[in-house]
Every structure is written in structure tokens, then in C-alpha cells.
PDB file of C-alpha atoms and ligand atoms in Angstrom:
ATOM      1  CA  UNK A  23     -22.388  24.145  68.659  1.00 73.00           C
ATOM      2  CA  UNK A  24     -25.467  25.587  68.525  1.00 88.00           C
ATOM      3  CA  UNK A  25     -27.191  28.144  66.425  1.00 92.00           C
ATOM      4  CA  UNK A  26     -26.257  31.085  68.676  1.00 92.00           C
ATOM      5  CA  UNK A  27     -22.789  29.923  67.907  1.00 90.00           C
ATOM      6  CA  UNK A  28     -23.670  29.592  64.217  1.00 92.00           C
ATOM      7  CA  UNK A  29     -25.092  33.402  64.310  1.00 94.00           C
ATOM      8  CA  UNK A  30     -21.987  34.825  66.103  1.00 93.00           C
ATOM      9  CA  UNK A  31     -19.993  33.231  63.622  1.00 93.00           C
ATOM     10  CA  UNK A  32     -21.867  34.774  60.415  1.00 94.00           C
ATOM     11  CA  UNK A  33     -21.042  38.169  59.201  1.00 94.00           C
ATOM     12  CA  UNK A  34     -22.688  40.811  61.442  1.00 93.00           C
ATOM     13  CA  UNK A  35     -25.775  42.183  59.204  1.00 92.00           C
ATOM     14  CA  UNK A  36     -25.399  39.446  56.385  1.00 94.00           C
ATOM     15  CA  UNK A  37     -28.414  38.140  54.543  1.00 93.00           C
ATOM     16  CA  UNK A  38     -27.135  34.841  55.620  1.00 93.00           C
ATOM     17  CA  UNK A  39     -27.416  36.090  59.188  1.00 95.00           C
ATOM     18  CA  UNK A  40     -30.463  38.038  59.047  1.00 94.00           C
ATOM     19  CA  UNK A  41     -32.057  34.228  57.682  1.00 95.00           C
ATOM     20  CA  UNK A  42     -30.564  32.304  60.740  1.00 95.00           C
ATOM     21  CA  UNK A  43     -31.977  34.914  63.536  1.00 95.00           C
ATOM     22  CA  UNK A  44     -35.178  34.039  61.925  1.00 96.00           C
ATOM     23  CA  UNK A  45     -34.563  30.337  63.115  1.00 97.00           C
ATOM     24  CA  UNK A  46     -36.038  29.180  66.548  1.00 97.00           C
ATOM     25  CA  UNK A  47     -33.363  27.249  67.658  1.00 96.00           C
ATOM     26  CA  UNK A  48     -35.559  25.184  70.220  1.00 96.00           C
ATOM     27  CA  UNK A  49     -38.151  24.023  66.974  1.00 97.00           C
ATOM     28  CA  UNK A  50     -35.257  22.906  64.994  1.00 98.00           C
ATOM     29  CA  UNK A  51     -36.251  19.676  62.718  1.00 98.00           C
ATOM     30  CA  UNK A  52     -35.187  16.389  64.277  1.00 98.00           C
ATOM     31  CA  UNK A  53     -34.724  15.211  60.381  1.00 98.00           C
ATOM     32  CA  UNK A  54     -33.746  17.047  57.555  1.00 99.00           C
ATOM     33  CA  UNK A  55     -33.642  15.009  54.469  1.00 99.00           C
ATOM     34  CA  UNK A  56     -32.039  16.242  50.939  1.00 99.00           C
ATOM     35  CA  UNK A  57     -32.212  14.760  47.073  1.00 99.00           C
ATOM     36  CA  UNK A  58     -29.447  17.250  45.617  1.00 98.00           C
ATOM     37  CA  UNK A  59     -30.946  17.376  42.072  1.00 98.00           C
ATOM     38  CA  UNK A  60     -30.267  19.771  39.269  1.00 98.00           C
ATOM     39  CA  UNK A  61     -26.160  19.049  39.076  1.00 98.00           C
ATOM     40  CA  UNK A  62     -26.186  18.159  35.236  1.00 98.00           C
ATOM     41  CA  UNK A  63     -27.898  21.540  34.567  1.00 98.00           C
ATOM     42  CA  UNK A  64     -26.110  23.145  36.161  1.00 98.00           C
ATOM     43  CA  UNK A  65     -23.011  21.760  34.394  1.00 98.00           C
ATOM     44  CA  UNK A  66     -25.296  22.215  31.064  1.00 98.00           C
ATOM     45  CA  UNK A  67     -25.945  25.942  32.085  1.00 98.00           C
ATOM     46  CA  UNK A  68     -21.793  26.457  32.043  1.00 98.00           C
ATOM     47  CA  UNK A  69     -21.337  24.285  28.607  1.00 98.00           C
ATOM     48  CA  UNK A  70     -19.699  21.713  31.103  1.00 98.00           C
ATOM     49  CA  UNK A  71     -19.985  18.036  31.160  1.00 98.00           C
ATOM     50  CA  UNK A  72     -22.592  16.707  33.631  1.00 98.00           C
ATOM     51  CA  UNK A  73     -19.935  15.096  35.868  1.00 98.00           C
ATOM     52  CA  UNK A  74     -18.458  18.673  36.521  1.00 98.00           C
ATOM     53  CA  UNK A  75     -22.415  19.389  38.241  1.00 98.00           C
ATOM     54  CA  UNK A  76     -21.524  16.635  40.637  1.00 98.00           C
ATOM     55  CA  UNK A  77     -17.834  17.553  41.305  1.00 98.00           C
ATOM     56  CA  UNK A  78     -19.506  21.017  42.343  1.00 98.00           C
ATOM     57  CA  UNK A  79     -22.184  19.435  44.329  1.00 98.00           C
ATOM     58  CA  UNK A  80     -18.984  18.243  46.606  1.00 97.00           C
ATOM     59  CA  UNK A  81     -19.094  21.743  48.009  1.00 97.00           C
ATOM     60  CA  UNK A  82     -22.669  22.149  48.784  1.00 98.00           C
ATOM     61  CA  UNK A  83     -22.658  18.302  50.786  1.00 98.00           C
ATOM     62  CA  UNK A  84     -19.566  19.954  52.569  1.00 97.00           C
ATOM     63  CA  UNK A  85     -22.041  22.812  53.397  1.00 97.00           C
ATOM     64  CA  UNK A  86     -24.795  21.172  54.355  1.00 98.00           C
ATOM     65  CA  UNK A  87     -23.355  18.707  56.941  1.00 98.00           C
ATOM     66  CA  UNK A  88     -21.368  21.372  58.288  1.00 96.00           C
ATOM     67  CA  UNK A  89     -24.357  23.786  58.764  1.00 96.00           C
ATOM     68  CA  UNK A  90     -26.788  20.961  60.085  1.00 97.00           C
ATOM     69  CA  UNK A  91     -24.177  19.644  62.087  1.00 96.00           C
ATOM     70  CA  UNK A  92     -23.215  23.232  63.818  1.00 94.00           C
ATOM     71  CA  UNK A  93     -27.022  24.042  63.728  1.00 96.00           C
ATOM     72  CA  UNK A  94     -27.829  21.095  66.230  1.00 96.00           C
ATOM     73  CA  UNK A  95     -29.816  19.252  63.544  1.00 98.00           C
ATOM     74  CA  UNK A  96     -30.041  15.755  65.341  1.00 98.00           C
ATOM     75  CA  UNK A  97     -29.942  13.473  61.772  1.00 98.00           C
ATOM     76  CA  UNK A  98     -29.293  14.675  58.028  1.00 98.00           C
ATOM     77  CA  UNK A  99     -29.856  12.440  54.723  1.00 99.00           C
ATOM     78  CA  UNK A 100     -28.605  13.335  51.757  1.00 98.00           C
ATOM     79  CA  UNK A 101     -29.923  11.571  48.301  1.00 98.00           C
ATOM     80  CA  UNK A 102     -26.990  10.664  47.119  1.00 98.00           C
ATOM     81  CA  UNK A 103     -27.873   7.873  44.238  1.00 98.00           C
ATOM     82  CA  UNK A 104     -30.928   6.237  43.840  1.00 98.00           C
ATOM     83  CA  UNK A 105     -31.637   2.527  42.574  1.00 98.00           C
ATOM     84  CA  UNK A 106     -32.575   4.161  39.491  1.00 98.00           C
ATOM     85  CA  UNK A 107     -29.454   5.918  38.678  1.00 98.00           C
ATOM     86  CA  UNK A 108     -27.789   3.100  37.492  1.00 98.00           C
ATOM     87  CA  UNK A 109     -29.898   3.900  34.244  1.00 98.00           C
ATOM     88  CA  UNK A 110     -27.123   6.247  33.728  1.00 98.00           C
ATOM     89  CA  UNK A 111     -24.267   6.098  31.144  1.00 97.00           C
ATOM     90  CA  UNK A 112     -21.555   3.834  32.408  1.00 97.00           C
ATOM     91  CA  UNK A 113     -19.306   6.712  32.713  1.00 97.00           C
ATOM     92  CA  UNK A 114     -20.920   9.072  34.641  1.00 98.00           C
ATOM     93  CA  UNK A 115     -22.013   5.938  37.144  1.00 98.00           C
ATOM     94  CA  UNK A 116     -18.338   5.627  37.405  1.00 97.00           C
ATOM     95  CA  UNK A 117     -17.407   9.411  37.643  1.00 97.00           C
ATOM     96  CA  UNK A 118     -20.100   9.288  40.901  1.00 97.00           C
ATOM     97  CA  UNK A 119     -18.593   6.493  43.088  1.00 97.00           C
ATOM     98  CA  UNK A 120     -15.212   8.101  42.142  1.00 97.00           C
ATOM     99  CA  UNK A 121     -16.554  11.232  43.711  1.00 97.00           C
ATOM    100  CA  UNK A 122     -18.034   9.745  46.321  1.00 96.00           C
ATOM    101  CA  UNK A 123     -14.556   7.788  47.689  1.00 95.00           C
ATOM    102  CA  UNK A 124     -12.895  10.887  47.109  1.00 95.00           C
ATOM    103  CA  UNK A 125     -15.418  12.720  49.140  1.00 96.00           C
ATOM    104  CA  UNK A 126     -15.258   9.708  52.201  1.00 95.00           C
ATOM    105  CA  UNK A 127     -11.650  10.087  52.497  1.00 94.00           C
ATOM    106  CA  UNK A 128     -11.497  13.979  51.986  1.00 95.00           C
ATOM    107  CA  UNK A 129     -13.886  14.744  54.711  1.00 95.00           C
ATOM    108  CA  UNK A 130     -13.437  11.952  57.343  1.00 95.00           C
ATOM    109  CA  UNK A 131     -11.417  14.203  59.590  1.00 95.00           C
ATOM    110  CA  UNK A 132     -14.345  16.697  59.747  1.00 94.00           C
ATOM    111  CA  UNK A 133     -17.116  14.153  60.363  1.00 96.00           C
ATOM    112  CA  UNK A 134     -14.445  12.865  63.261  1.00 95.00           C
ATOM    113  CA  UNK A 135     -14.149  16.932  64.228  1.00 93.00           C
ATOM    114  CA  UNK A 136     -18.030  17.589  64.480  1.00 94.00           C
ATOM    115  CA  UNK A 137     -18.249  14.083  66.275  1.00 97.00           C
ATOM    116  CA  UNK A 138     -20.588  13.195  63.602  1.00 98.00           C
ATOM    117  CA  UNK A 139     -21.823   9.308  62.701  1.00 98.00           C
ATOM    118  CA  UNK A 140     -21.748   8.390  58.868  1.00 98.00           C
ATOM    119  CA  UNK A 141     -24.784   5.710  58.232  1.00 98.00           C
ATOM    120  CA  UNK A 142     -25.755   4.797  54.876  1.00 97.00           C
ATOM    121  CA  UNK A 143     -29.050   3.931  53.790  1.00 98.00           C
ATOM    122  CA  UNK A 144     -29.666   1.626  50.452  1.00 98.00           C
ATOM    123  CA  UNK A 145     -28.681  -1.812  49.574  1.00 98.00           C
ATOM    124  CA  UNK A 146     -24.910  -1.381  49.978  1.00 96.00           C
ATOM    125  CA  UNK A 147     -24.110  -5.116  49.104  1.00 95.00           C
ATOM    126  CA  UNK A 148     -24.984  -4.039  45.263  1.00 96.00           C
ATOM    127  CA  UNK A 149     -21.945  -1.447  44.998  1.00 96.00           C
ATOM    128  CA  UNK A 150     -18.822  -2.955  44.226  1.00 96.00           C
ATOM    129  CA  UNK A 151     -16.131  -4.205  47.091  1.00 97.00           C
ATOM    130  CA  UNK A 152     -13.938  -1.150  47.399  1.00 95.00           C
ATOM    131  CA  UNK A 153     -16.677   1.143  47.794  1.00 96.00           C
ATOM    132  CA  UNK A 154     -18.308  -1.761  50.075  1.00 97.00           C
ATOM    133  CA  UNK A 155     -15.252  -1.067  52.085  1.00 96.00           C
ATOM    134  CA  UNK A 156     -14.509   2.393  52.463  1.00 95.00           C
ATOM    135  CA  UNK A 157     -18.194   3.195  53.377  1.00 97.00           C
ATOM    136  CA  UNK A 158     -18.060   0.014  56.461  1.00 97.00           C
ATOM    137  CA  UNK A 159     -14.909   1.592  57.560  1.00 96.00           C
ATOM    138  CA  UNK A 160     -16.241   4.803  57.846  1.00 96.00           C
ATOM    139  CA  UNK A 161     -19.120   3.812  59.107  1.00 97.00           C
ATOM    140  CA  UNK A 162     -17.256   2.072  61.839  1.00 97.00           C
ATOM    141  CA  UNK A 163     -14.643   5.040  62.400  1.00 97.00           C
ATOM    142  CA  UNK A 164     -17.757   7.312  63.608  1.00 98.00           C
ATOM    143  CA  UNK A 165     -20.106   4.282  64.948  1.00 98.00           C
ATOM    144  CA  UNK A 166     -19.276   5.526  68.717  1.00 98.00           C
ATOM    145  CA  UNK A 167     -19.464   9.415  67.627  1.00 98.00           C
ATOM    146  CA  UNK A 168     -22.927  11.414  69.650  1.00 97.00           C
ATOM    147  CA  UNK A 169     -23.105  14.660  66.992  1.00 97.00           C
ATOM    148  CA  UNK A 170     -25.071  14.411  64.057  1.00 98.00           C
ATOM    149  CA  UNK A 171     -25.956  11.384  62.369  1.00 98.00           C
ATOM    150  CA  UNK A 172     -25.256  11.824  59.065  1.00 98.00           C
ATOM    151  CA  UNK A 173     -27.166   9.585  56.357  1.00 98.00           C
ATOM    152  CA  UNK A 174     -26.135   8.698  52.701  1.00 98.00           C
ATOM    153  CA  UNK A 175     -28.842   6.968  50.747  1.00 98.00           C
ATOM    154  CA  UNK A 176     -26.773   5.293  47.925  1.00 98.00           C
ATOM    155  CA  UNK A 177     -27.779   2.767  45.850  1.00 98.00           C
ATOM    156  CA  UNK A 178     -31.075   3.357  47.373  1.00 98.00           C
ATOM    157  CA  UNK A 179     -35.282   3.282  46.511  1.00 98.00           C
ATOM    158  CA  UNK A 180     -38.105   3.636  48.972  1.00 98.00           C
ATOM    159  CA  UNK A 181     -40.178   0.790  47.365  1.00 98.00           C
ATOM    160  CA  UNK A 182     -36.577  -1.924  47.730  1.00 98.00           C
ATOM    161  CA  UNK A 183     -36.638  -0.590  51.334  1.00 98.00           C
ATOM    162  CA  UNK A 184     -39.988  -1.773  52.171  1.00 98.00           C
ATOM    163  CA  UNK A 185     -39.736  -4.762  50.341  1.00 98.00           C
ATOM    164  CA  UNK A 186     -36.294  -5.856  51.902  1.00 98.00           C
ATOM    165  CA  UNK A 187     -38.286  -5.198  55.052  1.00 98.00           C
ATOM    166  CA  UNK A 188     -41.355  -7.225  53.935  1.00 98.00           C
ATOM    167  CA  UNK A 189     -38.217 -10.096  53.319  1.00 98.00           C
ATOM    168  CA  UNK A 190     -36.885  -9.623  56.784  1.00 98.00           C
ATOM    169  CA  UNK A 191     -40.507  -9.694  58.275  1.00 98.00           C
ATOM    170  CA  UNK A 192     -41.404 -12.975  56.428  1.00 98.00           C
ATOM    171  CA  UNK A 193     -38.087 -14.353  57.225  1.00 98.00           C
ATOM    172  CA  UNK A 194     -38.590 -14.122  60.664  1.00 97.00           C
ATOM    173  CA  UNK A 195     -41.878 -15.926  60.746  1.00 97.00           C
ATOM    174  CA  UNK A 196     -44.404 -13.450  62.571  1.00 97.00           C
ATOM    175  CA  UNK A 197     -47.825 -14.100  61.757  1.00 97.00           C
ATOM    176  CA  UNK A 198     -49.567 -11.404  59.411  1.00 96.00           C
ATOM    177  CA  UNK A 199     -52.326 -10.892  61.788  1.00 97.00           C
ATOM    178  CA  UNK A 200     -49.494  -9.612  64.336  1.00 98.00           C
ATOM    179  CA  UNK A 201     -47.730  -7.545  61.405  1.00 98.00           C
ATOM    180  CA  UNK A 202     -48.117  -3.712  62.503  1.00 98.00           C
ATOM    181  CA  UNK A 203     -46.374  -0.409  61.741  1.00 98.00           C
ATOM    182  CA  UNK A 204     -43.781  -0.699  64.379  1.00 98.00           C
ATOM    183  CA  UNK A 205     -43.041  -4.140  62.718  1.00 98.00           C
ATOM    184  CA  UNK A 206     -42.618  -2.329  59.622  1.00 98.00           C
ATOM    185  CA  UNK A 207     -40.607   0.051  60.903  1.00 98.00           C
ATOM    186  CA  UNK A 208     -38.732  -2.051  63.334  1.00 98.00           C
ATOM    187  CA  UNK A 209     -37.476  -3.229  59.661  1.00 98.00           C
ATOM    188  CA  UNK A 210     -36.356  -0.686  58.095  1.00 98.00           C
ATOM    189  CA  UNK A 211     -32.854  -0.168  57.245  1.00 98.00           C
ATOM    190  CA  UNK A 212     -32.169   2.090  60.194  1.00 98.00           C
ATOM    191  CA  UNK A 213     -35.257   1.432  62.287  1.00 98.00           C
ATOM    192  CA  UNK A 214     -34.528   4.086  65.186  1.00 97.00           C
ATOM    193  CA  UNK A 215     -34.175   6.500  62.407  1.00 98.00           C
ATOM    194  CA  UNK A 216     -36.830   9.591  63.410  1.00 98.00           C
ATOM    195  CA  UNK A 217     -38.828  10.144  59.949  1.00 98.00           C
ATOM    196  CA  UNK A 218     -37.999  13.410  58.140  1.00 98.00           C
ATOM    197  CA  UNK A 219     -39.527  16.689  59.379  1.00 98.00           C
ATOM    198  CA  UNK A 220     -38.311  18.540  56.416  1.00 98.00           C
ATOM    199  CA  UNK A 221     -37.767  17.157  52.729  1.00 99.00           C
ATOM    200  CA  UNK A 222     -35.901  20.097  50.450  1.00 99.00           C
ATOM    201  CA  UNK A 223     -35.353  18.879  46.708  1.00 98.00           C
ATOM    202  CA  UNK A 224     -33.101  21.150  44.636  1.00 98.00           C
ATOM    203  CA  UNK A 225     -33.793  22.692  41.268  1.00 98.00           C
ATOM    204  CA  UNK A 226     -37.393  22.643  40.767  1.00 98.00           C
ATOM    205  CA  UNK A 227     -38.551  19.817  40.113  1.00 98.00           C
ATOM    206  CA  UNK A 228     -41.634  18.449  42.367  1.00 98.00           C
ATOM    207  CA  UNK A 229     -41.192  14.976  42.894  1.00 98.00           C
ATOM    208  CA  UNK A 230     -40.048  12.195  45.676  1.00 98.00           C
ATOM    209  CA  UNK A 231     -38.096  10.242  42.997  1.00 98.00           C
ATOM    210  CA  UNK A 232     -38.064   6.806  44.897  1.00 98.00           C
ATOM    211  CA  UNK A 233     -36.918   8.496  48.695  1.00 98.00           C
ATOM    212  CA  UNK A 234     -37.717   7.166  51.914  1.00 98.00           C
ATOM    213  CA  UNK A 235     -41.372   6.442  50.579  1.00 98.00           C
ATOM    214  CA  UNK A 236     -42.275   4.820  54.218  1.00 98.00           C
ATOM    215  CA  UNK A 237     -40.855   7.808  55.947  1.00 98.00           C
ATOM    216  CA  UNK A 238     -42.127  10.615  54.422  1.00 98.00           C
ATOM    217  CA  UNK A 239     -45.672   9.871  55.538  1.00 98.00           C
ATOM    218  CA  UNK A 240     -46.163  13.119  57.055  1.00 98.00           C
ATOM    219  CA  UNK A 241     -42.780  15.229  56.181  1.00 98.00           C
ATOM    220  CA  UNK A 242     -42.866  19.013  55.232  1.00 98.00           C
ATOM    221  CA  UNK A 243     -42.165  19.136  51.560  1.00 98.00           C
ATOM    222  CA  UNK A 244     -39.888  22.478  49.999  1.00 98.00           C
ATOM    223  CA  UNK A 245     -39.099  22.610  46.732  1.00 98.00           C
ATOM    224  CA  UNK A 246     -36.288  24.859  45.862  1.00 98.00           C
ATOM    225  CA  UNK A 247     -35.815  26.228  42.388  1.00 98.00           C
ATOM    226  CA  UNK A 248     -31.837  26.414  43.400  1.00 98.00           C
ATOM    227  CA  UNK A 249     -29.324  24.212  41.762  1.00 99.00           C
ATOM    228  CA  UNK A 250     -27.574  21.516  44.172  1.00 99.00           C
ATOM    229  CA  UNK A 251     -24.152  22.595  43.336  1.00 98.00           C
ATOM    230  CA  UNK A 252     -25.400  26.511  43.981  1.00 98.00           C
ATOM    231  CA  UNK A 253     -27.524  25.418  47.246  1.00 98.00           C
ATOM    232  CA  UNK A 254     -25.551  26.939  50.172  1.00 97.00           C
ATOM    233  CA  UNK A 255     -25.894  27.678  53.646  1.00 96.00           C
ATOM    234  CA  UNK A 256     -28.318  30.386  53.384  1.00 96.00           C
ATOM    235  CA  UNK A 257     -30.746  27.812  51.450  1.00 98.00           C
ATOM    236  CA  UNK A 258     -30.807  25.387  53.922  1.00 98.00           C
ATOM    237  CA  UNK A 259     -31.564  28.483  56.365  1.00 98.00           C
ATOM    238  CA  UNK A 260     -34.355  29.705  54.249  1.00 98.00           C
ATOM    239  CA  UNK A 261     -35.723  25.932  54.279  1.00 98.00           C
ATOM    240  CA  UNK A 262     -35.481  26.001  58.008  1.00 98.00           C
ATOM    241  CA  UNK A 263     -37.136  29.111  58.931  1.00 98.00           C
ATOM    242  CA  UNK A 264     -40.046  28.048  56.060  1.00 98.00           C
ATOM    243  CA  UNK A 265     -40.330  24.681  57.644  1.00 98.00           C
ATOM    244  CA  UNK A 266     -41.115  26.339  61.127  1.00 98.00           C
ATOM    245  CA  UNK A 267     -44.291  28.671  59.699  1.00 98.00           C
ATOM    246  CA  UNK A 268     -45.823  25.611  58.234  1.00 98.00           C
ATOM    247  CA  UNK A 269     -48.742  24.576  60.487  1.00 97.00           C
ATOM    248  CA  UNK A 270     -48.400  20.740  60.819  1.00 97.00           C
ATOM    249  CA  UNK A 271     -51.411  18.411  61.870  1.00 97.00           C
ATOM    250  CA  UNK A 272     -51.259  14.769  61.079  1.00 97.00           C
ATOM    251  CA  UNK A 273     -54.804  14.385  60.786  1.00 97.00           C
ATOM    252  CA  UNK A 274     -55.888  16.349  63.755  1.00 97.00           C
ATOM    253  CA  UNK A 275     -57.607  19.720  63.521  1.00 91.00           C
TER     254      UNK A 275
HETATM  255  C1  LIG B 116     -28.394  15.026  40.990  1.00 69.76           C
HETATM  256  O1  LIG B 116     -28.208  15.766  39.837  1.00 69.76           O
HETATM  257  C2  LIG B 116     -27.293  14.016  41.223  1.00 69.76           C
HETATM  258  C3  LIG B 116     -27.724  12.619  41.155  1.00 69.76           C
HETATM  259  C4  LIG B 116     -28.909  12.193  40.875  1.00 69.76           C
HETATM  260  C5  LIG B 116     -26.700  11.632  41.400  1.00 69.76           C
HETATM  261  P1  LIG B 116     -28.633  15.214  38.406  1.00 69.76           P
HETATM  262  O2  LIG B 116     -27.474  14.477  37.833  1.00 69.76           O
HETATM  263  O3  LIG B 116     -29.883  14.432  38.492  1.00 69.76           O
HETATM  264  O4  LIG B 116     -28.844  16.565  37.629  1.00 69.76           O
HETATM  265  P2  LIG B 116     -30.006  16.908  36.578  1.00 69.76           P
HETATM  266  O5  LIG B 116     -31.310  16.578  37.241  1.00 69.76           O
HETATM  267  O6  LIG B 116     -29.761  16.076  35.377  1.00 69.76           O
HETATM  268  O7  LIG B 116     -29.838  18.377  36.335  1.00 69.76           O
HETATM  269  C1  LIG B 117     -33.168  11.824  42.375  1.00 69.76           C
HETATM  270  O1  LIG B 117     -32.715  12.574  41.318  1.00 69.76           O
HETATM  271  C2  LIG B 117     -32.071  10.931  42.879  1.00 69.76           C
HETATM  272  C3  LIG B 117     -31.005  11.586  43.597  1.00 69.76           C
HETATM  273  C4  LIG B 117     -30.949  12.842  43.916  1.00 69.76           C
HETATM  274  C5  LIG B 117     -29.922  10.727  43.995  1.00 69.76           C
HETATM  275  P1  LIG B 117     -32.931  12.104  39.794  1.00 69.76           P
HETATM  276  O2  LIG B 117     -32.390  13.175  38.958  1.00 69.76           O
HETATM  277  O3  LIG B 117     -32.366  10.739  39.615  1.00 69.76           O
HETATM  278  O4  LIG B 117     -34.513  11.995  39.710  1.00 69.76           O
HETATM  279  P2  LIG B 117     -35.480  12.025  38.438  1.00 69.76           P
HETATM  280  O5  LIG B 117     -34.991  10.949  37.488  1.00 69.76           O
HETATM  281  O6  LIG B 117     -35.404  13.376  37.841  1.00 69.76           O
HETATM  282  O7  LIG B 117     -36.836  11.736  38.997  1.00 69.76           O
HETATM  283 MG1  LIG B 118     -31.841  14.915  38.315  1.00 69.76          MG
END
């Protein structure tokens, strides 16, 4: 797939396909990265309760890895729960990992269909055994797949990622005069990970939130005053096509 098979496929004269003929399929981001926010207002908005927000949100993950994955975009991440969430009421922790199992085995056969691989990013070893589980084996089922690489960051903060790889670093003895970026990064939980090009955080708010902290060093930030559970394929057009008019530098003139 490719994005001149994701125009043909779009409604002739849509506004979804007047966004992706905007897209210059040869500039496409090597690394889009997600945090879906804005799921318990939306449930708020509807008189819902906030675990009816994520149950939606189901739809717009489906969208986005489909869209990404069809668009050619090498690796996605989506934020899925951070180290922080566990602040949360014990029931809607619990209503989360429920929707995330149901989610794993729901859409396996698509991530095996798009040839995608399922990583996930976070320290894993802190969600309970089941979970543990499903996630290796699904991780495993897709370990040999060449589409996509699709990232989950559960159970995951950008400051517990660099200190785990401070850990690792110090365990393995190098001396700090020989420490460098590359060791740093040659820690990281998936060290051949490309950073993010493009960061997009849902409903408004203007904030990183704990993600990929290391990573985001010189990532394109959008903020999108969109829902998550309302953020659909169009959006993540929109966030393409902006992404390519920013002028990126990295220090350089
Ligand atoms: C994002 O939506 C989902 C997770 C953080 C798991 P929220 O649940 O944070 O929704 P708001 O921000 O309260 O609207
Ligand atoms: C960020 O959203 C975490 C995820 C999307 C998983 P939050 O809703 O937890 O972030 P804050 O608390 O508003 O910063
Ligand atoms: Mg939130």
C-alpha cells in the first residue's frame, strides 16, 4: 500500500481525499507518535461514564494504524497509558487493560493482514501476568512481520525510560567519561527506534505528559483541539500535510 492506493480508495472529491492529495507521499514522517487524550470528555460531553470515552477511542486506534499502516508510515506509537495513570480510580484502571486485551485479540488478524509488528514500549513487567502474556504473544506473533511497526507505550514515562537506561548503562560497567548519546540511546527500550518526526496530542491540551522525553528532542509538535475518540482518518491527514509545511532545522540556519 501506498498513498496512491490510499487516494484511489477514498471517495472521489471527499474532504478526506482532497486532505490526502495534499500529502507528498515521498516526505512522509518516518515516526508518527500519538497521546489519544480527551476520551473522558468526550464521554462527559454525552453524559456518559469516562470508560465509554475509551471504549470509543477503540475505533480511532483501529483508524489510525490502519491509515499509517496503508499510508507507508514506517513506525506509529500510540500513548496508550502512562506511569501516571495508575493515579486513576481502580475501576477505570481496570476498565483500560480490559479494553486493551479485548483490543489485542480483536485486531490481531489485521496487524497479521497489514504485516504489521506490535512492540510495546513501558515497563511491561509492572502490568499484571495475563496482560504480561497476551502482549509477549503478540509481540512474538508479528516479531518476523516487515509493515509497520506499531508501538504501544503502556505503563510507560519518559523520565523511567531514561532512568532504566541509566540502570542498564551502570550495570554494564562503561566508564562515564565514555558515556555518549548513542550509549544513551543504544539503551533505550527500543534503541533502533527512529525518534518521532511528528507528535499529534488530541483535545487541546499542550503538553508532553511524561512521552518519549529522550525522543522528542527535535519532533514537530501539533496540537489538535479534536477529541481521541472523534480523531479520524482525515485528522491524522491534516497532521500530515501540516507536518510537511513546517520548516525544520535542528540548530542549523
Ligand atoms: C486519554 O483520555 C486516555 C488515557 C489517558 C488512558 P483521558 O482519559 O485522559 O480523557 P480526559 O483527558 O480526561 O478527557
Ligand atoms: C496522557 O494523558 C497519557 C496518555 C494519553 C496515555 P493524560 O490525560 O494522562 O495526561 P494529563 O494528566 O492530562 O497530563
Ligand atoms: Mg487526559
Amino acid at each position: 500500500m501506498s498513498l496512491s492506493d490510499v487516494i484511489a480508495r477514498l471517495p472521489p472529491g471527499s474532504p478526506e481525499a482532497l486532505l490526502a492529495r495534499q500529502i507528498d507521499g515521498d516526505r512522509l514522517p518516518a515516526h508518527v507518535a500519538i497521546i489519544m487524550d480527551g476520551n473522558g470528555r468526550w464521554a462527559a460531553q454525552r453524559h456518559l461514564p469516562r470508560v465509554e470515552g475509551h471504549r470509543s477511542g477503540i475505533t480511532s486506534v483501529r483508524e489510525a494504524v490502519e491509515t499509517s499502516a496503508r499510508l507507508g508510515i514506517p513506525v506509529l506509537t500510540l500513548y496508550a497509558f502512562s506511569i501516571e495513570n495508575w493515579k486513576r480510580p481502580r475501576t477505570e484502571v481496570s476498565a483500560l487493560m480490559a479494553l486493551l486485551r479485548r483490543y489485542l485479540r480483536s485486531e490481531l488478524h489485521m496487524l497479521m493482514e497489514h504485516g504489521i509488528r506490535f512492540r510495546v514500549v513501558g515497563r511491561k513487567d509492572a502490568l499484571s501476568p495475563e496482560i504480561q502474556k497476551e502482549l509477549s504473544d503478540a509481540e512474538r506473533a508479528t516479531a518476523a512481520h516487515t509493515g509497520m511497526q506499531f508501538n504501544i507505550a503502556l505503563n510507560y514515562g519518559g523520565r523511567a525510560e531514561i532512568v532504566d537506561a541509566v540502570r542498564a548503562i551502570v550495570a554494564s560497567g562503561v566508564s562515564a567519561d565514555k558515556v555518549t548519546e548513542k550509549t544513551v540511546q543504544s539503551h533505550l527500550y527500543i534503541p533502533e527506534m527512529p525518534d518521532p518526526d511528528l507528535v499529534i496530542r488530541t483535545s487541546g491540551e499542550a503538553r508532553l505528559s511524561n512521552f518519549l522525553l529522550w525522543e522528542v528532542a527535535y519532533s514537530e509538535l501539533l496540537l489538535s483541539d479534536v477529541l481521541f475518540p472523534d480523531f479520524r482518518r482525515d485528522h491524522l491527514f491534516d497532521a500530515v500535510r501540516q507536518y510537511q509545511r513546517r520548516d525544520r532545522r535542528f540548530g542549523a540556519v
